[in-house]
PDB file of C-alpha atoms in Angstrom:
ATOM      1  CA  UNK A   1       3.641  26.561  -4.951  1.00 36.00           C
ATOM      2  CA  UNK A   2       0.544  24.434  -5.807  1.00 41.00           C
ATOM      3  CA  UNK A   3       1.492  22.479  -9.036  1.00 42.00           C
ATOM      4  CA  UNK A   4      -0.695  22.869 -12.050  1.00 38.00           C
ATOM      5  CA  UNK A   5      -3.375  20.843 -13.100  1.00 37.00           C
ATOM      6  CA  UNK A   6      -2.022  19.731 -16.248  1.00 35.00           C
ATOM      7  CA  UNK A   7       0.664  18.085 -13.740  1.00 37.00           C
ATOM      8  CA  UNK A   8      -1.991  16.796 -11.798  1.00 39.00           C
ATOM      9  CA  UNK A   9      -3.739  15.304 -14.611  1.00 34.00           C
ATOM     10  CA  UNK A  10      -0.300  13.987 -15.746  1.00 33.00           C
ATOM     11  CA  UNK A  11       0.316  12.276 -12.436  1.00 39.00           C
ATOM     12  CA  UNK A  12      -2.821  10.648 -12.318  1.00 37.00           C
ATOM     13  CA  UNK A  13      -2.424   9.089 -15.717  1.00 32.00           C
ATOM     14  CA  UNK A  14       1.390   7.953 -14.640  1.00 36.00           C
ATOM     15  CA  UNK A  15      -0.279   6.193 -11.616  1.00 43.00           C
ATOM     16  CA  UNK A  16      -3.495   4.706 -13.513  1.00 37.00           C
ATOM     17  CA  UNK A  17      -0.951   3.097 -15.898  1.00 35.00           C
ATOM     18  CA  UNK A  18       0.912   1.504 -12.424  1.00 40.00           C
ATOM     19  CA  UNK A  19      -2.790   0.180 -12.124  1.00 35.00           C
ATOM     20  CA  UNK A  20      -4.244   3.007 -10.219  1.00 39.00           C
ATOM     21  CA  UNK A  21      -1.097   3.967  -8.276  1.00 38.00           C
ATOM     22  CA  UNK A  22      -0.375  -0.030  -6.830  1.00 43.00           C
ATOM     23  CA  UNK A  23       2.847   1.879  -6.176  1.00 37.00           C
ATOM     24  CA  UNK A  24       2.983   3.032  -2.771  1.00 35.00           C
ATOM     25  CA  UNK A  25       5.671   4.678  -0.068  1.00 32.00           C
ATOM     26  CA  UNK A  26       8.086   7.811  -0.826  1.00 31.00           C
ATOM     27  CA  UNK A  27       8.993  10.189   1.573  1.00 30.00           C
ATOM     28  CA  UNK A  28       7.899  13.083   2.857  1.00 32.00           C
ATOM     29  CA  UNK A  29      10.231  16.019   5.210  1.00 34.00           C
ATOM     30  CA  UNK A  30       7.640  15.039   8.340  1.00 35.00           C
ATOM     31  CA  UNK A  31       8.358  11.351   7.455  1.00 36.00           C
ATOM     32  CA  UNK A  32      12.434  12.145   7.958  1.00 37.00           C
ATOM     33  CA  UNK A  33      11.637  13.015  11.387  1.00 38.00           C
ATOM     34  CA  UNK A  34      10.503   9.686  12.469  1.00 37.00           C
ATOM     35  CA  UNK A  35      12.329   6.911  13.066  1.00 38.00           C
ATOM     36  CA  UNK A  36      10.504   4.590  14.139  1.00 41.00           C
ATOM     37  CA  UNK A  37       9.452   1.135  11.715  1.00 46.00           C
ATOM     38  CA  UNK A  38       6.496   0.640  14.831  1.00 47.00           C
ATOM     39  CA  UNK A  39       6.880  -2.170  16.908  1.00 47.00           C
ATOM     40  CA  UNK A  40       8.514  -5.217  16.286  1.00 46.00           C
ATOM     41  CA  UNK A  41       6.357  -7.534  18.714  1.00 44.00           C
ATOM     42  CA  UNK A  42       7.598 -10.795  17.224  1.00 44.00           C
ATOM     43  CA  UNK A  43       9.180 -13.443  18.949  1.00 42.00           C
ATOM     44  CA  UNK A  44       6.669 -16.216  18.793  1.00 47.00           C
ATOM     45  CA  UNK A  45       7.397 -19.207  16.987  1.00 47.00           C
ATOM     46  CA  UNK A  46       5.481 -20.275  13.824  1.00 50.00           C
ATOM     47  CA  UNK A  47       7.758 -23.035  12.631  1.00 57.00           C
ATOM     48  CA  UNK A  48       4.634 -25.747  12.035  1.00 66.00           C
ATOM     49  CA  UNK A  49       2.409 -22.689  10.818  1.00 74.00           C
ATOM     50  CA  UNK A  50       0.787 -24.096   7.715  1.00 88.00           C
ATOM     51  CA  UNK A  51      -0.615 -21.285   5.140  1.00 92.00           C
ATOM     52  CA  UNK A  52      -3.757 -20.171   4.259  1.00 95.00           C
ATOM     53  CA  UNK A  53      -5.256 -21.139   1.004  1.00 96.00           C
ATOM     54  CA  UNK A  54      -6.593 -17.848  -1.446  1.00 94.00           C
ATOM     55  CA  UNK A  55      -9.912 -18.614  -0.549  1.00 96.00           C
ATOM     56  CA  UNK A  56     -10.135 -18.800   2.708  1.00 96.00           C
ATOM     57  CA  UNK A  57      -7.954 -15.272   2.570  1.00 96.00           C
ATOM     58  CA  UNK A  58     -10.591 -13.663   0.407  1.00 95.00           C
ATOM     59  CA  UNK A  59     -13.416 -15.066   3.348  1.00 96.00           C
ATOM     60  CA  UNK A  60     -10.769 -12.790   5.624  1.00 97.00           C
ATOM     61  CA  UNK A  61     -10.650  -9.490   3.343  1.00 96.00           C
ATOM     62  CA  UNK A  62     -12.541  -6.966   5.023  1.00 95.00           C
ATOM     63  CA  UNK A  63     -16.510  -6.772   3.343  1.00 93.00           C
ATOM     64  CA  UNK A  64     -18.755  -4.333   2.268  1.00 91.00           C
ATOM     65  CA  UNK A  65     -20.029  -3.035   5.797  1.00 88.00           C
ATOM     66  CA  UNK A  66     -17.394  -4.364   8.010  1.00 92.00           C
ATOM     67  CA  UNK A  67     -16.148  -0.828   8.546  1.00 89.00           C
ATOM     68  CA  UNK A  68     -19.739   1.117   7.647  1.00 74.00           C
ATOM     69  CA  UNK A  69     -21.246   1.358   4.396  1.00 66.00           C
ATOM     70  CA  UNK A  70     -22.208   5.255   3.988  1.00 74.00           C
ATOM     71  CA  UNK A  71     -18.190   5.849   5.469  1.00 86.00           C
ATOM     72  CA  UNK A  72     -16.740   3.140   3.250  1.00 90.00           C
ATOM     73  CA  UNK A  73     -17.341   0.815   0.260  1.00 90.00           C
ATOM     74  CA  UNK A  74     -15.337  -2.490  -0.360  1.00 92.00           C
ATOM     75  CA  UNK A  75     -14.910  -3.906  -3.906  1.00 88.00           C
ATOM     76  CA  UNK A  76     -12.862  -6.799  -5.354  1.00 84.00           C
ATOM     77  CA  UNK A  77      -9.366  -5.869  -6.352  1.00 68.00           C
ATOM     78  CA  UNK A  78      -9.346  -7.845  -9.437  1.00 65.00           C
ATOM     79  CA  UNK A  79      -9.914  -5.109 -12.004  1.00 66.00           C
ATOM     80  CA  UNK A  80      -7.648  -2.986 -10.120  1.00 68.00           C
ATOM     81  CA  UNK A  81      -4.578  -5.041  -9.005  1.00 77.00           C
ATOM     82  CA  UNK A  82      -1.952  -6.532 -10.190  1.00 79.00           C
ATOM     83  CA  UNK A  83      -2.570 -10.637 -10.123  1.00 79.00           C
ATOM     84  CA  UNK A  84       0.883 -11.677  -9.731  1.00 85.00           C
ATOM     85  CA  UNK A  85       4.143 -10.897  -8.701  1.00 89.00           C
ATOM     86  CA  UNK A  86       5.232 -10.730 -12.201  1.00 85.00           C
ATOM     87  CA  UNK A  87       3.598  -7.765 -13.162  1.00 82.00           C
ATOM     88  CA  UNK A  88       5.569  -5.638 -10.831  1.00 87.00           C
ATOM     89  CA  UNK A  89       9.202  -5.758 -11.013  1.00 88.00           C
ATOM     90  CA  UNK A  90      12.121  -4.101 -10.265  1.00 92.00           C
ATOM     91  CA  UNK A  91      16.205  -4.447 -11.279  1.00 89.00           C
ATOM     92  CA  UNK A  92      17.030  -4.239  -7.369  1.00 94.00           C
ATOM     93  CA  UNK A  93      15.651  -7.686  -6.006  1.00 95.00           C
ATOM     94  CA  UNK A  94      15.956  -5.732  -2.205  1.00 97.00           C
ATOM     95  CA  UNK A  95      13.490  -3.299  -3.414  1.00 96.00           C
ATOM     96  CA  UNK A  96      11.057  -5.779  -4.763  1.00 95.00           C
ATOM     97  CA  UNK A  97       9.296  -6.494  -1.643  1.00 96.00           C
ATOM     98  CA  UNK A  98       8.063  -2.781  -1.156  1.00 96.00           C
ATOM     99  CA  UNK A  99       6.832  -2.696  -4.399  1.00 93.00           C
ATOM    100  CA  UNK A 100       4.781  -5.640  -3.772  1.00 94.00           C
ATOM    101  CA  UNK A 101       3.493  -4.498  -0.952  1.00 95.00           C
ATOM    102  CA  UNK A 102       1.778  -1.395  -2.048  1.00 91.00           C
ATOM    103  CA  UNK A 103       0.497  -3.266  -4.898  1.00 90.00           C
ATOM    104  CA  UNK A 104      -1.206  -5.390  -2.233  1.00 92.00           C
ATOM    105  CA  UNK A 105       0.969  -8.443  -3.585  1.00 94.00           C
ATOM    106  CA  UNK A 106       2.651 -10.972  -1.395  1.00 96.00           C
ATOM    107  CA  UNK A 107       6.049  -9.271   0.130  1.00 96.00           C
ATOM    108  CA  UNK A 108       7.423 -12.918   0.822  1.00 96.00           C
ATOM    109  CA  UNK A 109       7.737 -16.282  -0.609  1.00 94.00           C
ATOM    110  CA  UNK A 110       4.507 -17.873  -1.167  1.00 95.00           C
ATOM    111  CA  UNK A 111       1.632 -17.338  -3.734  1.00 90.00           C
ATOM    112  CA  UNK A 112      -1.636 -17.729  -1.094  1.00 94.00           C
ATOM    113  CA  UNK A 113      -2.669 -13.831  -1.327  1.00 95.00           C
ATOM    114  CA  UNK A 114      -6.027 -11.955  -2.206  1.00 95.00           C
ATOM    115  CA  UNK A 115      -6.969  -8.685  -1.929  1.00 94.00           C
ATOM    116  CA  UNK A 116      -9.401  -6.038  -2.171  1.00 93.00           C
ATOM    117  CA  UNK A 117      -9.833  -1.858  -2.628  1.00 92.00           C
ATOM    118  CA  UNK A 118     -11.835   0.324   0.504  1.00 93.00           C
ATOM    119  CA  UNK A 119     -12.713   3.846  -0.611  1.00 90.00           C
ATOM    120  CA  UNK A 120     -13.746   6.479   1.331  1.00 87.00           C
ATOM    121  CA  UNK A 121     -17.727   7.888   0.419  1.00 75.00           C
ATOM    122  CA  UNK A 122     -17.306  10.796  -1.142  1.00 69.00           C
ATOM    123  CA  UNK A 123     -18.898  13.335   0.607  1.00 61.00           C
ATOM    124  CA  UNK A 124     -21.225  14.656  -2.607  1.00 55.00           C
ATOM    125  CA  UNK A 125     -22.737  12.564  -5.408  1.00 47.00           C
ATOM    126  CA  UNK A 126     -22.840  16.145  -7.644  1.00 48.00           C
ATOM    127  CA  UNK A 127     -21.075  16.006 -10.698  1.00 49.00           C
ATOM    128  CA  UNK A 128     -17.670  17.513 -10.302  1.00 50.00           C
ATOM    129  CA  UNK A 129     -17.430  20.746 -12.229  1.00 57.00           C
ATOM    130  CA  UNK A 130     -15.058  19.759 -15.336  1.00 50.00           C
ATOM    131  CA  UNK A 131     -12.712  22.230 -14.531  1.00 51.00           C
ATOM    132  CA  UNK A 132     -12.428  21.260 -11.320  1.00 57.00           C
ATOM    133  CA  UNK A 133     -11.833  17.550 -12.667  1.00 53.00           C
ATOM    134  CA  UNK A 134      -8.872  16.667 -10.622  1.00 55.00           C
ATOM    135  CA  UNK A 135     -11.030  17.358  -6.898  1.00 59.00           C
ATOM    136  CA  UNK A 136     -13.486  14.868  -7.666  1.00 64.00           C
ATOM    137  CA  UNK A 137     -10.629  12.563  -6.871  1.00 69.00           C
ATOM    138  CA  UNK A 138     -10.005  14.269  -3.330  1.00 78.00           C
ATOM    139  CA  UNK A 139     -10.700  10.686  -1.687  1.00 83.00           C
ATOM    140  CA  UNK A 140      -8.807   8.285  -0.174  1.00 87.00           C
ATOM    141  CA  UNK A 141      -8.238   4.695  -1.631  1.00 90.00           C
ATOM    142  CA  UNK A 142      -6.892   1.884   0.499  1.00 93.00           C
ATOM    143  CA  UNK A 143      -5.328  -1.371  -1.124  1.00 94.00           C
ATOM    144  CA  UNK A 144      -5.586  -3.785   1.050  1.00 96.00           C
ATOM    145  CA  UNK A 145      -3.549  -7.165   0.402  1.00 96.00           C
ATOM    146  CA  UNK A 146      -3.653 -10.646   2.764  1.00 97.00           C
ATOM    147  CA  UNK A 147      -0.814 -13.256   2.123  1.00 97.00           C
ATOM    148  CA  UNK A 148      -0.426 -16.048   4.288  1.00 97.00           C
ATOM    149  CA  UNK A 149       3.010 -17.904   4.678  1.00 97.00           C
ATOM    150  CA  UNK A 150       3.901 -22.223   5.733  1.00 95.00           C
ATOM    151  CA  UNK A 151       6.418 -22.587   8.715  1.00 94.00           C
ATOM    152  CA  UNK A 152       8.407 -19.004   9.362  1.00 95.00           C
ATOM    153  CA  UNK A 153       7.744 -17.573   5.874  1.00 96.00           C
ATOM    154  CA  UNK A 154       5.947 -14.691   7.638  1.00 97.00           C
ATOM    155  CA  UNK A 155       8.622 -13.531   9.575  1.00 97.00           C
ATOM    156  CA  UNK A 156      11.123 -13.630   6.753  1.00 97.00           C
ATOM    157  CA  UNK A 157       8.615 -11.674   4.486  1.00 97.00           C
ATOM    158  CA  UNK A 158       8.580  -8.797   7.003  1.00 98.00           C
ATOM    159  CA  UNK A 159      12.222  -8.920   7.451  1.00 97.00           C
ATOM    160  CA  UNK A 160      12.663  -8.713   3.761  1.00 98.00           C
ATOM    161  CA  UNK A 161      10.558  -5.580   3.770  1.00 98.00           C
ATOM    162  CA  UNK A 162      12.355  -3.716   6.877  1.00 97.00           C
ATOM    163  CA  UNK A 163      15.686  -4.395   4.519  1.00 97.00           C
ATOM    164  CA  UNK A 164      14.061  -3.319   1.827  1.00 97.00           C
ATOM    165  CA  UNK A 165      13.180   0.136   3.575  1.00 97.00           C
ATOM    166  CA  UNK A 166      17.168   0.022   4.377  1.00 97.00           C
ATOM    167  CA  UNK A 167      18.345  -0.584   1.494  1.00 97.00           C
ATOM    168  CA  UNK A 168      16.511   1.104  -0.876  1.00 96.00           C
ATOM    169  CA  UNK A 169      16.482   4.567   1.036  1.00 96.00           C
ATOM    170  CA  UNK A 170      18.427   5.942  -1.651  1.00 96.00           C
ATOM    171  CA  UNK A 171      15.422   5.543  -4.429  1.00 95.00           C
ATOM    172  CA  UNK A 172      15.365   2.740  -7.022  1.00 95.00           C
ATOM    173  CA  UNK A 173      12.921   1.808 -10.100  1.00 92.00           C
ATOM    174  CA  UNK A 174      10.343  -0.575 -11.024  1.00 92.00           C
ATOM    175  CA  UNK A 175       8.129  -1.570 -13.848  1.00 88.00           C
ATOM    176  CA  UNK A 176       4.809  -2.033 -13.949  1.00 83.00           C
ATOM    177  CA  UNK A 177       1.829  -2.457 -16.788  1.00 75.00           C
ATOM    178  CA  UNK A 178       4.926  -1.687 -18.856  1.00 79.00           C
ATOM    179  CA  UNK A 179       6.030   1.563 -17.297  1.00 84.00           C
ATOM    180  CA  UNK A 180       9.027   2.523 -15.530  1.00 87.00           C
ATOM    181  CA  UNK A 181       9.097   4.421 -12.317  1.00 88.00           C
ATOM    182  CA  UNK A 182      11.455   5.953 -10.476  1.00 91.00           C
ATOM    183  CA  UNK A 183      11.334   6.013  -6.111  1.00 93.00           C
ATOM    184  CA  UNK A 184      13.497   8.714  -5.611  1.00 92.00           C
ATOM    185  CA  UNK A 185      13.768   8.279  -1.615  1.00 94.00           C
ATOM    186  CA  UNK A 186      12.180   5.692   0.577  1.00 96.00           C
ATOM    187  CA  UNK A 187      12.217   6.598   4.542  1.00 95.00           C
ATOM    188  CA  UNK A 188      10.360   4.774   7.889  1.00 94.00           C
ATOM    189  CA  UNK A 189       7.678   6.119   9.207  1.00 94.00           C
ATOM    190  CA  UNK A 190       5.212   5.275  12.432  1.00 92.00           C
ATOM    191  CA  UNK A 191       3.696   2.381  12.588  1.00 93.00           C
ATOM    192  CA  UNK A 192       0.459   1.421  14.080  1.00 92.00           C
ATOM    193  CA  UNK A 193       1.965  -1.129  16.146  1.00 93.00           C
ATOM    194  CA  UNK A 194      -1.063  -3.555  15.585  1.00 94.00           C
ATOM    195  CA  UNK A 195      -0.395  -7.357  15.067  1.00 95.00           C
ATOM    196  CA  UNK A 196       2.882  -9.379  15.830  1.00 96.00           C
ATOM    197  CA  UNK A 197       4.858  -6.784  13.956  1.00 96.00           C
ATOM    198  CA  UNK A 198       4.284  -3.894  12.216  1.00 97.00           C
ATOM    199  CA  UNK A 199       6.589  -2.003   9.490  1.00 97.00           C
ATOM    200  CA  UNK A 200       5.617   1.264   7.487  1.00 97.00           C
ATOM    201  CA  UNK A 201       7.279   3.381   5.251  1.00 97.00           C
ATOM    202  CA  UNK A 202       6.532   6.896   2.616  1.00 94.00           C
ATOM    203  CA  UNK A 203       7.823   6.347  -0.929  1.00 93.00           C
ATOM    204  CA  UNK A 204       8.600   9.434  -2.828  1.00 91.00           C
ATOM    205  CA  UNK A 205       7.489   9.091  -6.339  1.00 89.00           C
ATOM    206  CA  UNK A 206       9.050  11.504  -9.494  1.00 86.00           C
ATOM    207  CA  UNK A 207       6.128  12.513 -11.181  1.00 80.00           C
ATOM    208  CA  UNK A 208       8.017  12.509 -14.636  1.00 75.00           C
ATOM    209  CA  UNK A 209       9.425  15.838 -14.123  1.00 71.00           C
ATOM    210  CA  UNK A 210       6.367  17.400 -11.836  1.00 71.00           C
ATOM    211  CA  UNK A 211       8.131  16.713  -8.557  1.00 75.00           C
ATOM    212  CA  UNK A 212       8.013  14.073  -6.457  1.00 82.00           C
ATOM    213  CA  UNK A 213       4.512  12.786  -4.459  1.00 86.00           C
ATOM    214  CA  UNK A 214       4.521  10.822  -1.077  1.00 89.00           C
ATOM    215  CA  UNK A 215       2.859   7.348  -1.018  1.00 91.00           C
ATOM    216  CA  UNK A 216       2.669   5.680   2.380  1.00 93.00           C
ATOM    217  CA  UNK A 217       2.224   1.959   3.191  1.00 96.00           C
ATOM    218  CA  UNK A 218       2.246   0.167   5.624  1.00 97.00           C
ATOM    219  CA  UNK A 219       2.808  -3.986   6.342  1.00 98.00           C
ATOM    220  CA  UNK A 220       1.671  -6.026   9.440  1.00 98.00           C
ATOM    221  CA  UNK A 221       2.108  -9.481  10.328  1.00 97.00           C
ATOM    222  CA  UNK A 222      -0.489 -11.721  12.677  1.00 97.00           C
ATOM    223  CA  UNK A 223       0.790 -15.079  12.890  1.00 95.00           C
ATOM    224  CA  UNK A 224       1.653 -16.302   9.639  1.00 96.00           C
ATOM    225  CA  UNK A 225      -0.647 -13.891   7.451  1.00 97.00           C
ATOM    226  CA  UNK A 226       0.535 -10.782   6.236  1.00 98.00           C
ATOM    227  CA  UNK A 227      -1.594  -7.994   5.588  1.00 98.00           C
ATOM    228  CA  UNK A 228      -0.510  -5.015   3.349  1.00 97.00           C
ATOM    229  CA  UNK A 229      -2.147  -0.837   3.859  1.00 97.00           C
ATOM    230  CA  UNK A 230      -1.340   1.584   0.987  1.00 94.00           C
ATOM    231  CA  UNK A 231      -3.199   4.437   0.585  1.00 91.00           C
ATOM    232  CA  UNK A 232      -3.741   6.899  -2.205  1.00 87.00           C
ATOM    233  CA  UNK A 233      -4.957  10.417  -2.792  1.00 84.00           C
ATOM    234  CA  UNK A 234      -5.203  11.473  -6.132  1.00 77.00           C
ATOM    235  CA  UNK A 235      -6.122  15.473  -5.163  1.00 75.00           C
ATOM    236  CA  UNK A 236      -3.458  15.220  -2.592  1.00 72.00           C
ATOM    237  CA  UNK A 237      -0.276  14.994  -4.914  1.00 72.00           C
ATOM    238  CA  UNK A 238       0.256  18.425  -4.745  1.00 68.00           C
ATOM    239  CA  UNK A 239       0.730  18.251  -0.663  1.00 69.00           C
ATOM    240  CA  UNK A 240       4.635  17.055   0.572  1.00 72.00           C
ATOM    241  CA  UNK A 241       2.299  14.997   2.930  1.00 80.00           C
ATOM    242  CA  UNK A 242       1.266  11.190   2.223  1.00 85.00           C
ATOM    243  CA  UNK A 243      -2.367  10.348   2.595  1.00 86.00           C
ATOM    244  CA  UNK A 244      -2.306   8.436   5.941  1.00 90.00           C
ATOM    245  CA  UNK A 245      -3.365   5.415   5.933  1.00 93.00           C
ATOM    246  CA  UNK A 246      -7.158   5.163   7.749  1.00 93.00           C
ATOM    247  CA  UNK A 247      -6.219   3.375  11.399  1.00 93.00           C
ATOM    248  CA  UNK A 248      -9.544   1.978  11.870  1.00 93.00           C
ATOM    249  CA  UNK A 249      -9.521   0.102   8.266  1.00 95.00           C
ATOM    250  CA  UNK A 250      -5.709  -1.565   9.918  1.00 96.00           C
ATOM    251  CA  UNK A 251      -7.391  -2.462  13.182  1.00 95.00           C
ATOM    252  CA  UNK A 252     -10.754  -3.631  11.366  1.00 95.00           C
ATOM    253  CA  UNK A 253      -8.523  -5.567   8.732  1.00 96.00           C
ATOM    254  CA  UNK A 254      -6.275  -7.505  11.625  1.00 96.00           C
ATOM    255  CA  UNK A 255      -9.373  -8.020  13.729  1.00 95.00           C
ATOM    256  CA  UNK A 256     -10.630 -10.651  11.453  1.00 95.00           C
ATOM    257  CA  UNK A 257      -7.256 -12.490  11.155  1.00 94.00           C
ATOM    258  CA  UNK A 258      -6.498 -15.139  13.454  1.00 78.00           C
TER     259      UNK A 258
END
């Protein structure tokens, strides 16, 4: 049964209040059928990696026609992001590093990040019929997040956040903006694969009473830098499917990483 959309409305305000939904993953029943966390291609050294400065990850964030302009447009995640680690917390320390990763913060030790917010065009520019409010948001919204890490930080990040998928499996909370959410289940999902290693999860999200909705994310590492995929469809929290998260804005994304 499709939920109402009064609930709708209600879950969109819950995420806006999370900063448009920074909270990513849950779990979905297709999700529990796959097992896999992608590939783990890791293995190369980066002991004398040195990291990244903020700026020269912002010259790295993907740009306003790097992926087609009338498909996709690119804007600063300033406004909508969470600037610091601080602003999105959570009592179990594990669980932290998912959290930070769908608000496009860094999931490791270091405080070199940047990030930035890809939306799909939406396929009409006529004004959405006000009872029809909640389909004018039937598009998909990427948060994209870039962290770079000194010596083996990067490997220990994306270690923290395959325990954290472990770990946390059961559900947990966190706090963000001054809200409290609850994750009621956490499970692995497919991976693209890309990069040195890849790791993606669905998050299932209580929408205070509504039922849950499924948030995916997904975090890769190339060489030392880290770069963070959640995706979010506000007309799609009915569905018991997660947006998925576009492939080509992953592979465009790691293509400009070193």
């Amino acid at each position: 049964m499709k939920r109402s959309s009064g609930a709708r409305m209600g879950a969109t305000v819950a995420l806006s209040a999370i900063t448009l939904a920074l909270i990513t993953g849950c779990s979905s029943e297709e999700s529990d059928d796959s097992k896999s966390t992608g590939k783990d291609k890791s293995a190369s050294p980066t002991q004398a990696a040195k990291a990244l400065s903020a700026a020269e990850l912002e010259k790295l964030l993907l740009a306003q026609g790097d992926l087609g302009a009338k498909k996709y447009k690119v804007e600063d995640g300033d406004d909508t992001l969470p600037k610091s680690k601080t602003g999105v917390t959570s009592e179990q320390a594990e669980c932290e590093p998912l959290v930070w990763a769908m608000a496009a913060l860094p999931p490791g030790e270091t405080d070199a990040h940047a990030s930035n917010t890809v939306s799909e065009a939406p396929a009409s520019t006529a004004a959405a019929d006000p009872e029809d409010f909640a389909d004018a948001f039937d598009i998909n919204v990427t948060f994209v997040g870039l962290s770079s890490y000194e010596g083996d930080g990067a490997e220990k990040a994306m270690k923290a956040v395959s325990d954290g998928v472990s770990a946390c499996a059961g559900g947990y909370t966190f706090t963000g903006e001054g809200e409290t959410t609850k994750v009621t289940k956490v499970s692995t999902a497919k991976a693209s694969g890309q990069g040195d290693e890849s790791v993606a999860f669905v998050q299932a999200v209580d929408m205070d009473g509504a039922g849950p909705a499924n948030f995916s994310t997904e975090v890769v590492r190339k060489g030392n830098t880290i770069a963070s995929f959640y995706t979010l469809n506000l007309a799609a929290l009915d569905s018991s499917k997660a947006a998925e998260i576009p492939a080509e804005i992953v592979t465009a994304q790691l293509g400009k990483l070193k």
